[in-house]
Structure formats: C-alpha cells, structure tokens
Amino acid sequence: MTAGIQIIRKRADFVAANRGLRVARPGFVLLALANNGQGKRYGITVTKKIGNAVVRNRMKRRFRELLREALPADGLPDHDHVLIGREGGIERDFSKLREELAVALSRATAGKGDPPRRRGPSRK
C-alpha cells in the first residue's frame, strides 16, 4: 500500500462523505469530503443491486487498483475519497475507468461537483 493513504473502515466516515462533493461518472460516483487533516483516505462501496458477491468483489478489486494508482498524485490532500460502484462499472474497460477517475478527481479538485441528488418518493 502506498504510504500516507489509508482505508476508510467506519460506517460513520462513509455516511459523512455523502455530505461532500459528488462527481458522477458512468462507472462510479466519487464522493470527496475534507477530513480535518487525517490525510488522503479512500473507501469503496458496491451494493447488492450491482450483482452477486463475485461481481461485487471484482468491482472492488478494480476500484482499489484505480485508487492506488491515482490518489498519490491526483487525490485531494486531507480528504476522504469514496467510490460507489454503478451498474455499468463492471463491464467498463479498465483504461476507460482510469480516465473517468482522472476526470472526476480533477473536477473534485476544482470544486466542480454535480448537483445534489434529488430524493424521489421512497422506494421499498
């Protein structure tokens, strides 16, 4: 693991990141939130809607590798970065995901997040 980059493990940190900057791409959603000087940290979330355990774990491995490559140079300092897997993310080409992550991180650095999600009627 690259020095200085930690993994987010607590649910509270994931929930807090949801209040941060949101950058949506076809394969994933990047959340970035300042973490009061705790360094660069990352977390990965892939819900059961995406697929079975094999599919979700493959997606997490791909995201983990992307973040290991990109965060040391392009990550926001003292921020939590959370990648949320999207439906089309597992079929996407790895190089395409790499480009999308670079664009998402540059948008986050510039403070250009997407507008907040609209919450529709609750679905159960």
mmCIF file of N, CA and C in Angstrom:
data_model
loop_
_atom_site.group_PDB
_atom_site.id
_atom_site.type_symbol
_atom_site.label_atom_id
_atom_site.label_comp_id
_atom_site.label_asym_id
_atom_site.label_seq_id
_atom_site.Cartn_x
_atom_site.Cartn_y
_atom_site.Cartn_z
ATOM 1 N N MET A 1 0.850 -1.192 0.000
ATOM 2 C CA MET A 1 0.000 0.000 0.000
ATOM 3 C C MET A 1 0.886 1.242 0.000
ATOM 4 N N THR A 2 0.454 2.247 -0.686
ATOM 5 C CA THR A 2 1.203 3.485 -0.781
ATOM 6 C C THR A 2 1.189 4.198 0.571
ATOM 7 N N ALA A 3 2.341 4.699 0.967
ATOM 8 C CA ALA A 3 2.451 5.368 2.263
ATOM 9 C C ALA A 3 1.572 6.613 2.292
ATOM 10 N N GLY A 4 0.930 6.842 3.420
ATOM 11 C CA GLY A 4 0.149 8.053 3.605
ATOM 12 C C GLY A 4 -1.293 7.971 3.136
ATOM 13 N N ILE A 5 -1.670 6.871 2.503
ATOM 14 C CA ILE A 5 -3.055 6.716 2.081
ATOM 15 C C ILE A 5 -3.678 5.600 2.898
ATOM 16 N N GLN A 6 -4.738 5.945 3.610
ATOM 17 C CA GLN A 6 -5.378 4.960 4.478
ATOM 18 C C GLN A 6 -6.739 4.558 3.917
ATOM 19 N N ILE A 7 -7.271 3.485 4.476
ATOM 20 C CA ILE A 7 -8.561 2.966 4.048
ATOM 21 C C ILE A 7 -9.619 3.368 5.071
ATOM 22 N N ILE A 8 -10.759 3.822 4.589
ATOM 23 C CA ILE A 8 -11.878 4.160 5.464
ATOM 24 C C ILE A 8 -12.575 2.855 5.829
ATOM 25 N N ARG A 9 -12.773 2.632 7.113
ATOM 26 C CA ARG A 9 -13.406 1.391 7.551
ATOM 27 C C ARG A 9 -14.693 1.615 8.346
ATOM 28 N N LYS A 10 -14.855 2.792 8.916
ATOM 29 C CA LYS A 10 -16.023 3.043 9.765
ATOM 30 C C LYS A 10 -17.205 3.558 8.959
ATOM 31 N N ARG A 11 -18.368 3.019 9.265
ATOM 32 C CA ARG A 11 -19.575 3.420 8.556
ATOM 33 C C ARG A 11 -19.823 4.922 8.685
ATOM 34 N N ALA A 12 -19.537 5.476 9.845
ATOM 35 C CA ALA A 12 -19.764 6.909 10.069
ATOM 36 C C ALA A 12 -18.970 7.755 9.076
ATOM 37 N N ASP A 13 -17.770 7.313 8.714
ATOM 38 C CA ASP A 13 -16.962 8.058 7.749
ATOM 39 C C ASP A 13 -17.572 7.991 6.352
ATOM 40 N N PHE A 14 -18.135 6.821 5.999
ATOM 41 C CA PHE A 14 -18.805 6.687 4.704
ATOM 42 C C PHE A 14 -20.035 7.583 4.644
ATOM 43 N N VAL A 15 -20.810 7.586 5.733
ATOM 44 C CA VAL A 15 -22.022 8.404 5.787
ATOM 45 C C VAL A 15 -21.653 9.883 5.721
ATOM 46 N N ALA A 16 -20.588 10.273 6.409
ATOM 47 C CA ALA A 16 -20.145 11.665 6.387
ATOM 48 C C ALA A 16 -19.726 12.082 4.982
ATOM 49 N N ALA A 17 -19.050 11.188 4.258
ATOM 50 C CA ALA A 17 -18.585 11.513 2.906
ATOM 51 C C ALA A 17 -19.749 11.832 1.985
ATOM 52 N N ASN A 18 -20.916 11.301 2.298
ATOM 53 C CA ASN A 18 -22.098 11.557 1.473
ATOM 54 C C ASN A 18 -22.492 13.029 1.487
ATOM 55 N N ARG A 19 -22.048 13.779 2.496
ATOM 56 C CA ARG A 19 -22.336 15.217 2.559
ATOM 57 C C ARG A 19 -21.351 16.020 1.718
ATOM 58 N N GLY A 20 -20.318 15.374 1.218
ATOM 59 C CA GLY A 20 -19.266 16.082 0.487
ATOM 60 C C GLY A 20 -19.585 16.294 -0.976
ATOM 61 N N LEU A 21 -18.554 16.580 -1.718
ATOM 62 C CA LEU A 21 -18.645 16.822 -3.155
ATOM 63 C C LEU A 21 -18.938 15.517 -3.875
ATOM 64 N N ARG A 22 -19.858 15.542 -4.824
ATOM 65 C CA ARG A 22 -20.270 14.338 -5.559
ATOM 66 C C ARG A 22 -19.966 14.556 -7.040
ATOM 67 N N VAL A 23 -19.210 13.603 -7.625
ATOM 68 C CA VAL A 23 -18.915 13.649 -9.056
ATOM 69 C C VAL A 23 -19.338 12.310 -9.653
ATOM 70 N N ALA A 24 -20.386 12.327 -10.477
ATOM 71 C CA ALA A 24 -20.910 11.085 -11.061
ATOM 72 C C ALA A 24 -20.284 10.834 -12.423
ATOM 73 N N ARG A 25 -19.891 9.613 -12.650
ATOM 74 C CA ARG A 25 -19.356 9.130 -13.933
ATOM 75 C C ARG A 25 -20.165 7.887 -14.294
ATOM 76 N N PRO A 26 -20.073 7.418 -15.538
ATOM 77 C CA PRO A 26 -20.868 6.241 -15.917
ATOM 78 C C PRO A 26 -20.582 4.987 -15.086
ATOM 79 N N GLY A 27 -19.328 4.774 -14.665
ATOM 80 C CA GLY A 27 -18.984 3.559 -13.944
ATOM 81 C C GLY A 27 -19.060 3.663 -12.432
ATOM 82 N N PHE A 28 -19.051 4.882 -11.909
ATOM 83 C CA PHE A 28 -18.996 5.063 -10.459
ATOM 84 C C PHE A 28 -19.406 6.479 -10.082
ATOM 85 N N VAL A 29 -19.572 6.698 -8.784
ATOM 86 C CA VAL A 29 -19.774 8.042 -8.229
ATOM 87 C C VAL A 29 -18.628 8.273 -7.251
ATOM 88 N N LEU A 30 -17.953 9.401 -7.380
ATOM 89 C CA LEU A 30 -16.876 9.763 -6.458
ATOM 90 C C LEU A 30 -17.416 10.772 -5.460
ATOM 91 N N LEU A 31 -17.216 10.484 -4.176
ATOM 92 C CA LEU A 31 -17.556 11.433 -3.114
ATOM 93 C C LEU A 31 -16.243 11.907 -2.502
ATOM 94 N N ALA A 32 -16.117 13.204 -2.253
ATOM 95 C CA ALA A 32 -14.909 13.740 -1.631
ATOM 96 C C ALA A 32 -15.323 14.696 -0.520
ATOM 97 N N LEU A 33 -14.726 14.511 0.645
ATOM 98 C CA LEU A 33 -15.054 15.349 1.797
ATOM 99 C C LEU A 33 -13.782 15.601 2.602
ATOM 100 N N ALA A 34 -13.575 16.857 3.002
ATOM 101 C CA ALA A 34 -12.417 17.189 3.832
ATOM 102 C C ALA A 34 -12.513 16.420 5.150
ATOM 103 N N ASN A 35 -11.361 15.922 5.646
ATOM 104 C CA ASN A 35 -11.398 15.083 6.852
ATOM 105 C C ASN A 35 -10.553 15.629 7.997
ATOM 106 N N ASN A 36 -10.381 16.929 8.064
ATOM 107 C CA ASN A 36 -9.687 17.581 9.176
ATOM 108 C C ASN A 36 -8.273 17.059 9.398
ATOM 109 N N GLY A 37 -7.492 17.018 8.344
ATOM 110 C CA GLY A 37 -6.078 16.692 8.475
ATOM 111 C C GLY A 37 -5.746 15.232 8.701
ATOM 112 N N GLN A 38 -6.606 14.309 8.319
ATOM 113 C CA GLN A 38 -6.308 12.885 8.505
ATOM 114 C C GLN A 38 -5.607 12.276 7.289
ATOM 115 N N GLY A 39 -5.209 13.101 6.342
ATOM 116 C CA GLY A 39 -4.506 12.601 5.167
ATOM 117 C C GLY A 39 -5.465 12.120 4.097
ATOM 118 N N LYS A 40 -4.898 11.561 3.037
ATOM 119 C CA LYS A 40 -5.726 11.013 1.962
ATOM 120 C C LYS A 40 -6.239 9.644 2.397
ATOM 121 N N ARG A 41 -7.563 9.488 2.346
ATOM 122 C CA ARG A 41 -8.160 8.198 2.696
ATOM 123 C C ARG A 41 -9.142 7.825 1.597
ATOM 124 N N TYR A 42 -9.382 6.522 1.453
ATOM 125 C CA TYR A 42 -10.359 6.099 0.465
ATOM 126 C C TYR A 42 -11.215 4.972 0.994
ATOM 127 N N GLY A 43 -12.407 4.876 0.421
ATOM 128 C CA GLY A 43 -13.325 3.798 0.731
ATOM 129 C C GLY A 43 -14.052 3.399 -0.543
ATOM 130 N N ILE A 44 -14.541 2.168 -0.582
ATOM 131 C CA ILE A 44 -15.224 1.643 -1.759
ATOM 132 C C ILE A 44 -16.531 1.005 -1.304
ATOM 133 N N THR A 45 -17.604 1.318 -2.025
ATOM 134 C CA THR A 45 -18.905 0.745 -1.728
ATOM 135 C C THR A 45 -19.505 0.201 -3.013
ATOM 136 N N VAL A 46 -19.941 -1.053 -2.970
ATOM 137 C CA VAL A 46 -20.657 -1.657 -4.094
ATOM 138 C C VAL A 46 -21.862 -2.381 -3.508
ATOM 139 N N THR A 47 -23.064 -1.936 -3.856
ATOM 140 C CA THR A 47 -24.267 -2.507 -3.254
ATOM 141 C C THR A 47 -24.670 -3.820 -3.914
ATOM 142 N N LYS A 48 -25.564 -4.525 -3.261
ATOM 143 C CA LYS A 48 -26.033 -5.809 -3.779
ATOM 144 C C LYS A 48 -26.843 -5.650 -5.058
ATOM 145 N N LYS A 49 -27.282 -4.440 -5.357
ATOM 146 C CA LYS A 49 -28.010 -4.200 -6.607
ATOM 147 C C LYS A 49 -27.114 -4.459 -7.818
ATOM 148 N N ILE A 50 -25.815 -4.338 -7.642
ATOM 149 C CA ILE A 50 -24.869 -4.461 -8.751
ATOM 150 C C ILE A 50 -24.750 -5.910 -9.212
ATOM 151 N N GLY A 51 -24.756 -6.847 -8.287
ATOM 152 C CA GLY A 51 -24.619 -8.245 -8.684
ATOM 153 C C GLY A 51 -24.306 -9.121 -7.490
ATOM 154 N N ASN A 52 -23.918 -10.369 -7.771
ATOM 155 C CA ASN A 52 -23.597 -11.289 -6.681
ATOM 156 C C ASN A 52 -22.218 -10.972 -6.090
ATOM 157 N N ALA A 53 -21.800 -11.739 -5.115
ATOM 158 C CA ALA A 53 -20.556 -11.448 -4.391
ATOM 159 C C ALA A 53 -19.343 -11.461 -5.322
ATOM 160 N N VAL A 54 -19.327 -12.372 -6.283
ATOM 161 C CA VAL A 54 -18.191 -12.456 -7.202
ATOM 162 C C VAL A 54 -18.066 -11.160 -8.001
ATOM 163 N N VAL A 55 -19.176 -10.679 -8.517
ATOM 164 C CA VAL A 55 -19.181 -9.449 -9.314
ATOM 165 C C VAL A 55 -18.790 -8.249 -8.450
ATOM 166 N N ARG A 56 -19.371 -8.171 -7.250
ATOM 167 C CA ARG A 56 -19.063 -7.035 -6.372
ATOM 168 C C ARG A 56 -17.588 -7.025 -5.973
ATOM 169 N N ASN A 57 -17.041 -8.201 -5.650
ATOM 170 C CA ASN A 57 -15.638 -8.254 -5.248
ATOM 171 C C ASN A 57 -14.710 -7.909 -6.399
ATOM 172 N N ARG A 58 -15.058 -8.336 -7.615
ATOM 173 C CA ARG A 58 -14.233 -7.988 -8.777
ATOM 174 C C ARG A 58 -14.232 -6.480 -8.973
ATOM 175 N N MET A 59 -15.403 -5.871 -8.824
ATOM 176 C CA MET A 59 -15.518 -4.422 -8.981
ATOM 177 C C MET A 59 -14.688 -3.704 -7.915
ATOM 178 N N LYS A 60 -14.743 -4.187 -6.678
ATOM 179 C CA LYS A 60 -13.961 -3.567 -5.601
ATOM 180 C C LYS A 60 -12.464 -3.685 -5.859
ATOM 181 N N ARG A 61 -12.030 -4.852 -6.370
ATOM 182 C CA ARG A 61 -10.601 -5.012 -6.690
ATOM 183 C C ARG A 61 -10.166 -4.018 -7.759
ATOM 184 N N ARG A 62 -11.005 -3.841 -8.773
ATOM 185 C CA ARG A 62 -10.682 -2.899 -9.846
ATOM 186 C C ARG A 62 -10.608 -1.476 -9.294
ATOM 187 N N PHE A 63 -11.581 -1.093 -8.470
ATOM 188 C CA PHE A 63 -11.582 0.247 -7.882
ATOM 189 C C PHE A 63 -10.365 0.464 -6.990
ATOM 190 N N ARG A 64 -10.027 -0.559 -6.198
ATOM 191 C CA ARG A 64 -8.880 -0.452 -5.299
ATOM 192 C C ARG A 64 -7.604 -0.161 -6.101
ATOM 193 N N GLU A 65 -7.426 -0.881 -7.199
ATOM 194 C CA GLU A 65 -6.246 -0.678 -8.034
ATOM 195 C C GLU A 65 -6.256 0.719 -8.658
ATOM 196 N N LEU A 66 -7.398 1.163 -9.138
ATOM 197 C CA LEU A 66 -7.503 2.514 -9.714
ATOM 198 C C LEU A 66 -7.115 3.574 -8.688
ATOM 199 N N LEU A 67 -7.625 3.427 -7.468
ATOM 200 C CA LEU A 67 -7.340 4.420 -6.434
ATOM 201 C C LEU A 67 -5.871 4.391 -6.020
ATOM 202 N N ARG A 68 -5.272 3.205 -5.958
ATOM 203 C CA ARG A 68 -3.847 3.110 -5.619
ATOM 204 C C ARG A 68 -2.988 3.848 -6.639
ATOM 205 N N GLU A 69 -3.392 3.777 -7.909
ATOM 206 C CA GLU A 69 -2.647 4.478 -8.962
ATOM 207 C C GLU A 69 -2.860 5.985 -8.889
ATOM 208 N N ALA A 70 -4.114 6.398 -8.725
ATOM 209 C CA ALA A 70 -4.470 7.806 -8.921
ATOM 210 C C ALA A 70 -4.311 8.686 -7.683
ATOM 211 N N LEU A 71 -4.620 8.164 -6.499
ATOM 212 C CA LEU A 71 -4.659 9.042 -5.325
ATOM 213 C C LEU A 71 -3.328 9.682 -4.941
ATOM 214 N N PRO A 72 -2.193 8.973 -5.007
ATOM 215 C CA PRO A 72 -0.961 9.652 -4.583
ATOM 216 C C PRO A 72 -0.706 10.953 -5.341
ATOM 217 N N ALA A 73 -0.966 10.971 -6.631
ATOM 218 C CA ALA A 73 -0.684 12.173 -7.425
ATOM 219 C C ALA A 73 -1.892 13.107 -7.527
ATOM 220 N N ASP A 74 -3.074 12.542 -7.748
ATOM 221 C CA ASP A 74 -4.233 13.356 -8.093
ATOM 222 C C ASP A 74 -5.256 13.529 -6.977
ATOM 223 N N GLY A 75 -5.125 12.780 -5.885
ATOM 224 C CA GLY A 75 -6.116 12.863 -4.813
ATOM 225 C C GLY A 75 -6.067 14.199 -4.095
ATOM 226 N N LEU A 76 -7.176 14.570 -3.512
ATOM 227 C CA LEU A 76 -7.232 15.817 -2.757
ATOM 228 C C LEU A 76 -6.564 15.610 -1.402
ATOM 229 N N PRO A 77 -5.643 16.489 -1.018
ATOM 230 C CA PRO A 77 -4.984 16.319 0.278
ATOM 231 C C PRO A 77 -5.976 16.491 1.427
ATOM 232 N N ASP A 78 -5.804 15.674 2.459
ATOM 233 C CA ASP A 78 -6.660 15.719 3.654
ATOM 234 C C ASP A 78 -8.145 15.609 3.300
ATOM 235 N N HIS A 79 -8.466 14.660 2.429
ATOM 236 C CA HIS A 79 -9.851 14.395 2.039
ATOM 237 C C HIS A 79 -10.122 12.902 2.091
ATOM 238 N N ASP A 80 -11.379 12.564 2.339
ATOM 239 C CA ASP A 80 -11.845 11.194 2.178
ATOM 240 C C ASP A 80 -12.393 11.063 0.769
ATOM 241 N N HIS A 81 -12.008 10.004 0.077
ATOM 242 C CA HIS A 81 -12.485 9.718 -1.277
ATOM 243 C C HIS A 81 -13.266 8.415 -1.206
ATOM 244 N N VAL A 82 -14.524 8.442 -1.599
ATOM 245 C CA VAL A 82 -15.348 7.230 -1.586
ATOM 246 C C VAL A 82 -15.840 6.973 -3.006
ATOM 247 N N LEU A 83 -15.589 5.761 -3.491
ATOM 248 C CA LEU A 83 -16.097 5.359 -4.805
ATOM 249 C C LEU A 83 -17.304 4.457 -4.586
ATOM 250 N N ILE A 84 -18.405 4.809 -5.224
ATOM 251 C CA ILE A 84 -19.612 3.993 -5.161
ATOM 252 C C ILE A 84 -19.799 3.373 -6.538
ATOM 253 N N GLY A 85 -19.817 2.049 -6.584
ATOM 254 C CA GLY A 85 -19.962 1.359 -7.853
ATOM 255 C C GLY A 85 -21.342 1.567 -8.454
ATOM 256 N N ARG A 86 -21.371 1.701 -9.782
ATOM 257 C CA ARG A 86 -22.637 1.831 -10.503
ATOM 258 C C ARG A 86 -22.843 0.616 -11.381
ATOM 259 N N GLU A 87 -24.064 0.471 -11.832
ATOM 260 C CA GLU A 87 -24.466 -0.702 -12.608
ATOM 261 C C GLU A 87 -23.507 -1.043 -13.752
ATOM 262 N N GLY A 88 -23.125 -0.055 -14.557
ATOM 263 C CA GLY A 88 -22.299 -0.335 -15.732
ATOM 264 C C GLY A 88 -20.815 -0.450 -15.435
ATOM 265 N N GLY A 89 -20.409 -0.283 -14.200
ATOM 266 C CA GLY A 89 -18.987 -0.217 -13.870
ATOM 267 C C GLY A 89 -18.214 -1.496 -14.099
ATOM 268 N N ILE A 90 -18.842 -2.641 -13.971
ATOM 269 C CA ILE A 90 -18.107 -3.897 -14.072
ATOM 270 C C ILE A 90 -17.777 -4.232 -15.513
ATOM 271 N N GLU A 91 -18.624 -3.813 -16.456
ATOM 272 C CA GLU A 91 -18.354 -4.120 -17.858
ATOM 273 C C GLU A 91 -17.406 -3.124 -18.498
ATOM 274 N N ARG A 92 -17.203 -1.971 -17.864
ATOM 275 C CA ARG A 92 -16.390 -0.925 -18.485
ATOM 276 C C ARG A 92 -14.926 -1.336 -18.569
ATOM 277 N N ASP A 93 -14.291 -0.883 -19.634
ATOM 278 C CA ASP A 93 -12.874 -1.132 -19.844
ATOM 279 C C ASP A 93 -12.065 -0.453 -18.741
ATOM 280 N N PHE A 94 -11.016 -1.131 -18.275
ATOM 281 C CA PHE A 94 -10.222 -0.608 -17.162
ATOM 282 C C PHE A 94 -9.592 0.741 -17.509
ATOM 283 N N SER A 95 -9.089 0.881 -18.736
ATOM 284 C CA SER A 95 -8.472 2.156 -19.124
ATOM 285 C C SER A 95 -9.516 3.276 -19.164
ATOM 286 N N LYS A 96 -10.748 2.924 -19.534
ATOM 287 C CA LYS A 96 -11.829 3.907 -19.541
ATOM 288 C C LYS A 96 -12.144 4.361 -18.106
ATOM 289 N N LEU A 97 -12.189 3.396 -17.176
ATOM 290 C CA LEU A 97 -12.413 3.745 -15.771
ATOM 291 C C LEU A 97 -11.291 4.635 -15.247
ATOM 292 N N ARG A 98 -10.056 4.343 -15.663
ATOM 293 C CA ARG A 98 -8.908 5.144 -15.228
ATOM 294 C C ARG A 98 -9.069 6.594 -15.691
ATOM 295 N N GLU A 99 -9.480 6.769 -16.962
ATOM 296 C CA GLU A 99 -9.689 8.125 -17.486
ATOM 297 C C GLU A 99 -10.810 8.831 -16.740
ATOM 298 N N GLU A 100 -11.906 8.097 -16.487
ATOM 299 C CA GLU A 100 -13.036 8.703 -15.777
ATOM 300 C C GLU A 100 -12.648 9.123 -14.367
ATOM 301 N N LEU A 101 -11.830 8.311 -13.705
ATOM 302 C CA LEU A 101 -11.390 8.662 -12.355
ATOM 303 C C LEU A 101 -10.507 9.912 -12.390
ATOM 304 N N ALA A 102 -9.636 10.005 -13.386
ATOM 305 C CA ALA A 102 -8.783 11.193 -13.506
ATOM 306 C C ALA A 102 -9.634 12.448 -13.705
ATOM 307 N N VAL A 103 -10.656 12.358 -14.549
ATOM 308 C CA VAL A 103 -11.553 13.487 -14.778
ATOM 309 C C VAL A 103 -12.320 13.822 -13.497
ATOM 310 N N ALA A 104 -12.819 12.784 -12.819
ATOM 311 C CA ALA A 104 -13.587 13.007 -11.584
ATOM 312 C C ALA A 104 -12.722 13.675 -10.519
ATOM 313 N N LEU A 105 -11.467 13.217 -10.373
ATOM 314 C CA LEU A 105 -10.583 13.820 -9.365
ATOM 315 C C LEU A 105 -10.238 15.264 -9.728
ATOM 316 N N SER A 106 -10.047 15.548 -11.013
ATOM 317 C CA SER A 106 -9.735 16.925 -11.396
ATOM 318 C C SER A 106 -10.939 17.839 -11.178
ATOM 319 N N ARG A 107 -12.145 17.313 -11.437
ATOM 320 C CA ARG A 107 -13.351 18.103 -11.163
ATOM 321 C C ARG A 107 -13.492 18.351 -9.658
ATOM 322 N N ALA A 108 -13.206 17.332 -8.861
ATOM 323 C CA ALA A 108 -13.308 17.489 -7.406
ATOM 324 C C ALA A 108 -12.280 18.501 -6.906
ATOM 325 N N THR A 109 -11.065 18.450 -7.465
ATOM 326 C CA THR A 109 -10.025 19.401 -7.079
ATOM 327 C C THR A 109 -10.458 20.826 -7.398
ATOM 328 N N ALA A 110 -11.137 20.991 -8.536
ATOM 329 C CA ALA A 110 -11.617 22.315 -8.941
ATOM 330 C C ALA A 110 -12.889 22.711 -8.200
ATOM 331 N N GLY A 111 -13.444 21.795 -7.387
ATOM 332 C CA GLY A 111 -14.660 22.089 -6.647
ATOM 333 C C GLY A 111 -15.913 22.033 -7.498
ATOM 334 N N LYS A 112 -15.832 21.371 -8.648
ATOM 335 C CA LYS A 112 -16.974 21.299 -9.568
ATOM 336 C C LYS A 112 -17.712 19.988 -9.388
ATOM 337 N N GLY A 113 -18.500 19.900 -8.363
ATOM 338 C CA GLY A 113 -19.280 18.691 -8.132
ATOM 339 C C GLY A 113 -20.590 18.735 -8.893
ATOM 340 N N ASP A 114 -21.241 17.601 -8.984
ATOM 341 C CA ASP A 114 -22.560 17.548 -9.585
ATOM 342 C C ASP A 114 -23.578 18.066 -8.577
ATOM 343 N N PRO A 115 -24.737 18.505 -9.048
ATOM 344 C CA PRO A 115 -25.738 18.984 -8.087
ATOM 345 C C PRO A 115 -26.182 17.844 -7.174
ATOM 346 N N PRO A 116 -26.675 18.174 -5.998
ATOM 347 C CA PRO A 116 -27.107 17.126 -5.065
ATOM 348 C C PRO A 116 -28.204 16.273 -5.690
ATOM 349 N N ARG A 117 -28.235 14.999 -5.278
ATOM 350 C CA ARG A 117 -29.257 14.104 -5.797
ATOM 351 C C ARG A 117 -30.632 14.558 -5.362
ATOM 352 N N ARG A 118 -31.577 14.375 -6.250
ATOM 353 C CA ARG A 118 -32.964 14.643 -5.864
ATOM 354 C C ARG A 118 -33.502 13.373 -5.250
ATOM 355 N N ARG A 119 -34.085 13.494 -4.105
ATOM 356 C CA ARG A 119 -34.672 12.331 -3.444
ATOM 357 C C ARG A 119 -36.123 12.228 -3.889
ATOM 358 N N GLY A 120 -36.432 11.153 -4.578
ATOM 359 C CA GLY A 120 -37.801 10.930 -5.005
ATOM 360 C C GLY A 120 -38.590 10.284 -3.882
ATOM 361 N N PRO A 121 -39.807 9.846 -4.194
ATOM 362 C CA PRO A 121 -40.564 9.127 -3.168
ATOM 363 C C PRO A 121 -39.823 7.865 -2.762
ATOM 364 N N SER A 122 -39.883 7.541 -1.495
ATOM 365 C CA SER A 122 -39.099 6.396 -1.009
ATOM 366 C C SER A 122 -39.603 5.102 -1.637
ATOM 367 N N ARG A 123 -38.641 4.306 -2.093
ATOM 368 C CA ARG A 123 -38.970 3.004 -2.684
ATOM 369 C C ARG A 123 -38.587 1.934 -1.706
ATOM 370 N N LYS A 124 -39.470 0.963 -1.542
ATOM 371 C CA LYS A 124 -39.151 -0.115 -0.606
ATOM 372 C C LYS A 124 -39.163 -1.417 -1.303
#
